[in-house]
PDB file of C-alpha atoms in Angstrom:
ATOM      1  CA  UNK A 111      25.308  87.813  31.556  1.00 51.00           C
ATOM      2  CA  UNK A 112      27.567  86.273  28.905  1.00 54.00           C
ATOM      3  CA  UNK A 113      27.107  86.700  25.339  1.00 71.00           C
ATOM      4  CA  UNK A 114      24.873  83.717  24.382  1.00 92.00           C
ATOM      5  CA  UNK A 115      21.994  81.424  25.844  1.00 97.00           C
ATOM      6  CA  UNK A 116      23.680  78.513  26.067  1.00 98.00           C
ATOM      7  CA  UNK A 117      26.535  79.547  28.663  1.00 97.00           C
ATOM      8  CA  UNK A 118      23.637  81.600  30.216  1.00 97.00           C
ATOM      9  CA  UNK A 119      22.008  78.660  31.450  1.00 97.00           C
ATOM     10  CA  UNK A 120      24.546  76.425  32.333  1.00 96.00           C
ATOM     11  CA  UNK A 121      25.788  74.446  29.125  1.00 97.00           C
ATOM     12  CA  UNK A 122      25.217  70.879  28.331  1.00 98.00           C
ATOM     13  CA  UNK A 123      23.843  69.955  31.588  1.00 98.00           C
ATOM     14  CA  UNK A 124      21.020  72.444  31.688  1.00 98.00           C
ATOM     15  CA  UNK A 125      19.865  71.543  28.110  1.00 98.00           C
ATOM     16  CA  UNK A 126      20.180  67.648  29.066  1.00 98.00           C
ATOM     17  CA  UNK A 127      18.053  67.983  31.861  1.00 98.00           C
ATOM     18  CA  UNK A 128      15.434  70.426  29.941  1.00 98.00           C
ATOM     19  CA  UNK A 129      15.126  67.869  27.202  1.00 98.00           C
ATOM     20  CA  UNK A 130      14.806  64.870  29.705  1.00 98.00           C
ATOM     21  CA  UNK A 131      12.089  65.948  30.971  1.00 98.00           C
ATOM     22  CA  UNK A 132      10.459  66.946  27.740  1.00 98.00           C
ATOM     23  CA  UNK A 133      10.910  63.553  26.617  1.00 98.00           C
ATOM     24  CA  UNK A 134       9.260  62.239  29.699  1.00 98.00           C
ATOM     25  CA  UNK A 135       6.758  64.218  28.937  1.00 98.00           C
ATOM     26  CA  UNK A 136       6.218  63.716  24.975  1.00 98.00           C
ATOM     27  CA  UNK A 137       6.759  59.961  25.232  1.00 98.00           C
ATOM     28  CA  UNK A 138       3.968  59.960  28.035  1.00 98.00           C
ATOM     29  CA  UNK A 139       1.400  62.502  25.911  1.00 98.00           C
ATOM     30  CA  UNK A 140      -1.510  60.471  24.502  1.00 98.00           C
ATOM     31  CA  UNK A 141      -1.529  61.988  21.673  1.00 98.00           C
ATOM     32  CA  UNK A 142       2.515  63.234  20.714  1.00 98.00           C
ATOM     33  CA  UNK A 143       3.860  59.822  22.113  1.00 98.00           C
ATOM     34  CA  UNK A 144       2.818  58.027  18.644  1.00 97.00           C
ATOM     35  CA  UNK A 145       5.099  60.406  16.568  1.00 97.00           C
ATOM     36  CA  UNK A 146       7.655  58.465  18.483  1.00 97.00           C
ATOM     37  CA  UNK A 147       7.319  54.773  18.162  1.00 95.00           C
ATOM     38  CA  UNK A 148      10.205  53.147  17.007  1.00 93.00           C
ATOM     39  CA  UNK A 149      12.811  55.283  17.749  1.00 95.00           C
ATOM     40  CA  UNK A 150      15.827  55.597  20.969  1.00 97.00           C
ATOM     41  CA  UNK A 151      14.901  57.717  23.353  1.00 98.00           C
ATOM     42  CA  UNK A 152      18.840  58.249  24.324  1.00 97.00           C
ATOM     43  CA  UNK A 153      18.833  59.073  20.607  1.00 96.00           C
ATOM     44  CA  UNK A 154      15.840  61.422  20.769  1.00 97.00           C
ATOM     45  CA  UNK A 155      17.513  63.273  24.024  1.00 97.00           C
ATOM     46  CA  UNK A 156      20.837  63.525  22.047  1.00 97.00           C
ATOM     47  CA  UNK A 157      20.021  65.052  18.980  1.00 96.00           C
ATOM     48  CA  UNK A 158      18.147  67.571  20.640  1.00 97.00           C
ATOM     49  CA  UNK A 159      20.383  68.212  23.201  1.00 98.00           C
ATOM     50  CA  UNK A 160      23.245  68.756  20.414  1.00 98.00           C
ATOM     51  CA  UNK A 161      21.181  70.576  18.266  1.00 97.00           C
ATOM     52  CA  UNK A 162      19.728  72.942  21.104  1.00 97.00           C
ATOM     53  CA  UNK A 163      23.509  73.575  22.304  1.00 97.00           C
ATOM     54  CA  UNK A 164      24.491  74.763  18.757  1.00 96.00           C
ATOM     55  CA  UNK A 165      21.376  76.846  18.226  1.00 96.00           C
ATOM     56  CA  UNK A 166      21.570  78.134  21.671  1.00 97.00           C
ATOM     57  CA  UNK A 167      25.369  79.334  21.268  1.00 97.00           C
ATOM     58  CA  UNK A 168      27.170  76.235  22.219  1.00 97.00           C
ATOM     59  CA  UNK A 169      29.254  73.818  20.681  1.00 96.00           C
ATOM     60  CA  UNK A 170      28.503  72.950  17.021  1.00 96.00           C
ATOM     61  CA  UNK A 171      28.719  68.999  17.020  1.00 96.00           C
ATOM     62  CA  UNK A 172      24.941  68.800  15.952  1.00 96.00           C
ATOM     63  CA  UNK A 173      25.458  66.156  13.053  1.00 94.00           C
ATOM     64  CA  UNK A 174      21.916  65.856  12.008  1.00 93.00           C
ATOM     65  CA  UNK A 175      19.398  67.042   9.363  1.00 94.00           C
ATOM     66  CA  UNK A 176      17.743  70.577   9.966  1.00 95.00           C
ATOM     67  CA  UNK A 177      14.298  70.469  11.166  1.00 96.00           C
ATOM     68  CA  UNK A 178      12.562  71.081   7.984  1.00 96.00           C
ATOM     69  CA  UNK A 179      13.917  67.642   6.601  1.00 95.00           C
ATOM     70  CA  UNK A 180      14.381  66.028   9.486  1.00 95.00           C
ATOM     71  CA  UNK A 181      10.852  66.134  10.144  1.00 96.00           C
ATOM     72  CA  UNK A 182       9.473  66.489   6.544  1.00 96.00           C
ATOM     73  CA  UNK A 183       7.879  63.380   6.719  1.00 97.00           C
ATOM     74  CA  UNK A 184       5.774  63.973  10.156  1.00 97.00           C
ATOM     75  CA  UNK A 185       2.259  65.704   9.987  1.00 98.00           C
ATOM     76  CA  UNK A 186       2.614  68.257  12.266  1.00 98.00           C
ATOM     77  CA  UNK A 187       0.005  70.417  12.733  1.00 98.00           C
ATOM     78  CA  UNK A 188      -0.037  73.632  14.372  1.00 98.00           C
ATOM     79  CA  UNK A 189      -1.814  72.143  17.300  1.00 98.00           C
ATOM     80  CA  UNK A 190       0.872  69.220  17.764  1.00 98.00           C
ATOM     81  CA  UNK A 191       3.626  72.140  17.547  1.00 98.00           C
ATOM     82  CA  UNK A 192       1.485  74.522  20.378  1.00 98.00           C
ATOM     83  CA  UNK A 193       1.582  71.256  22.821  1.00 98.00           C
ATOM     84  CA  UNK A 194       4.638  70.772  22.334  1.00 98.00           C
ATOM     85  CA  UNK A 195       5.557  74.005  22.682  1.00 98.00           C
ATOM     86  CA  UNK A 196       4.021  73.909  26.254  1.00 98.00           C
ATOM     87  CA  UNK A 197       5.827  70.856  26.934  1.00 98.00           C
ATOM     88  CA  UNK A 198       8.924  72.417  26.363  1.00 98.00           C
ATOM     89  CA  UNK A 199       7.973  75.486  28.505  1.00 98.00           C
ATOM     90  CA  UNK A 200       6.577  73.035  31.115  1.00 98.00           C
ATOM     91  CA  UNK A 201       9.930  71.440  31.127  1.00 98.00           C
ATOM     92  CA  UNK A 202      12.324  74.668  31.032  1.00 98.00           C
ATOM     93  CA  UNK A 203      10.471  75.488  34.710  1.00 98.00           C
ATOM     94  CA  UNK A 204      11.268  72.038  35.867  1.00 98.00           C
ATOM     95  CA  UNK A 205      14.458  72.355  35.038  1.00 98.00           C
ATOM     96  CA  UNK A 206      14.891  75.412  36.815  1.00 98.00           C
ATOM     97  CA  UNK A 207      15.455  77.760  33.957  1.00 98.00           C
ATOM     98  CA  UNK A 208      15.255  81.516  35.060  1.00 98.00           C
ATOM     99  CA  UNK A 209      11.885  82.829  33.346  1.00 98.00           C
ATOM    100  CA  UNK A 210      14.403  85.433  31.235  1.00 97.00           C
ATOM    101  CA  UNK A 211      16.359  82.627  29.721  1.00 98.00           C
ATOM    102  CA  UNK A 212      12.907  80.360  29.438  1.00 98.00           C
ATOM    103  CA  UNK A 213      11.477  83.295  27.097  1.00 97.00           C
ATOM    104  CA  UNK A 214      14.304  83.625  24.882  1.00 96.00           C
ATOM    105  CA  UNK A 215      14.523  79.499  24.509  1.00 98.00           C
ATOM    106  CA  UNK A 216      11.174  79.662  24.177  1.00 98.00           C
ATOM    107  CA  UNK A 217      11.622  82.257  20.723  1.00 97.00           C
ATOM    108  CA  UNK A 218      14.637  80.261  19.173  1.00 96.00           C
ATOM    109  CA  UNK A 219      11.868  76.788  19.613  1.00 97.00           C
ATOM    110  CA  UNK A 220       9.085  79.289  18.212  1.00 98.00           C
ATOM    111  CA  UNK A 221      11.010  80.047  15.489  1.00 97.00           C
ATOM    112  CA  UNK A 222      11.289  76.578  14.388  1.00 97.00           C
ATOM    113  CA  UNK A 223       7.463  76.726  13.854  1.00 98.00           C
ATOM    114  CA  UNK A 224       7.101  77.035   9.694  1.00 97.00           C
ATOM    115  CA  UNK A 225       9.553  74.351   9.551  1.00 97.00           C
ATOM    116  CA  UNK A 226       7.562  71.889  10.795  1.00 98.00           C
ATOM    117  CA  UNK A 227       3.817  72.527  10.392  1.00 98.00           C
ATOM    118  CA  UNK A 228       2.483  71.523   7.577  1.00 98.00           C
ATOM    119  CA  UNK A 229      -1.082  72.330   6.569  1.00 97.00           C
ATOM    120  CA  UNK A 230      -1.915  69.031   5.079  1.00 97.00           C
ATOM    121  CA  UNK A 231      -0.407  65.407   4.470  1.00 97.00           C
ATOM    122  CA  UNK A 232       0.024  66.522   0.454  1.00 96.00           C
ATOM    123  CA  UNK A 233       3.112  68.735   2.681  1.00 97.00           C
ATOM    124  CA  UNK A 234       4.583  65.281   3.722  1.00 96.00           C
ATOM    125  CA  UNK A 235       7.595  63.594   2.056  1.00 95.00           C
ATOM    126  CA  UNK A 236       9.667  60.676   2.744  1.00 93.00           C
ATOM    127  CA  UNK A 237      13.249  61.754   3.777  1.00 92.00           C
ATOM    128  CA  UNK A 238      14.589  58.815   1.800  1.00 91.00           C
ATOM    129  CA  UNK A 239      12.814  56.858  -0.838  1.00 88.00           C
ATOM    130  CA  UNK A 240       9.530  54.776   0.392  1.00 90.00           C
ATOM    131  CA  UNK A 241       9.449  56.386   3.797  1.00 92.00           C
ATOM    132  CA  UNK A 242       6.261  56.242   5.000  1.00 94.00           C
ATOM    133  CA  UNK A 243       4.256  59.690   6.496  1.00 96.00           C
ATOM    134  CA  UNK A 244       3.623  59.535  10.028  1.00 96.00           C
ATOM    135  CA  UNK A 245       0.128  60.653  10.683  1.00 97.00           C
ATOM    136  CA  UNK A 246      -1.025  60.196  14.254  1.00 98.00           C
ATOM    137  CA  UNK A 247      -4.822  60.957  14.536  1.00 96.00           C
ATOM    138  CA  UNK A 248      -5.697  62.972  17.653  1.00 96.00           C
ATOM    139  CA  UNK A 249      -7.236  60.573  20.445  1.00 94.00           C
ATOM    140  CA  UNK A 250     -10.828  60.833  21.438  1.00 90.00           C
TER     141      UNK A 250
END
């Protein structure tokens, strides 16, 4: 085993294929899907991908905000984050991750947790000035 998670599981194309089908997956969930609208799915995949590699061990290109203001002005719940979480784990399988490296991805994404839930909208900001919060009520 080398010395850190990303190499462990194959680099790049590992992480691409983990987050492709997590994408599949969120921009299919009838609930998740709405925290989405609007936005690249090539960029989604991306910045994920290049901010897993980094976190994971791997190169540091990741150019983006870190979670806590990248997603400051999403209400996230603790529920949204759990089936998401699953999604994720869901995904690692598919992807053919060995269960070892799936549980210690699955900590570094569990980790990311008090980020991004917030415990009410009043936790929501804009990231720039007249944002609007994304709220997406849970489906019936």
């Amino acid at each position: 085993m080398t010395t850190n998670l990303y190499d462990d599981v194959g680099g790049r194309p590992c992480i691409e294929r983990v987050h492709k089908r997590l994408y599949d997956k969120l921009l299919s969930h009838p609930w998740l899907k709405d925290f989405f609208k609007g936005n690249d799915r090539n960029h989604l995949e991306s910045q994920q991908t290049e901010f897993m590699m980094m976190i994971l061990g791997g190169p540091k290109i990741y150019g983006g905000r870190p979670p806590a203001t990248a997603h400051c002005h999403m209400f996230v719940t603790e529920e949204v984050f759990l089936i998401r979480h699953e999604l994720l784990k869901q995904s690692l399988t598919e992807a053919g991750v060995s269960p070892e490296h799936k549980l210690r991805w699955l900590e570094f994404d569990y980790g990311f947790k008090a980020a991004l839930v917030k415990k009410s909208i009043d936790d929501c900001e804009g990231r720039y000035k007249n944002e609007p919060i994304i709220v997406v009520d849970k489906p019936r």
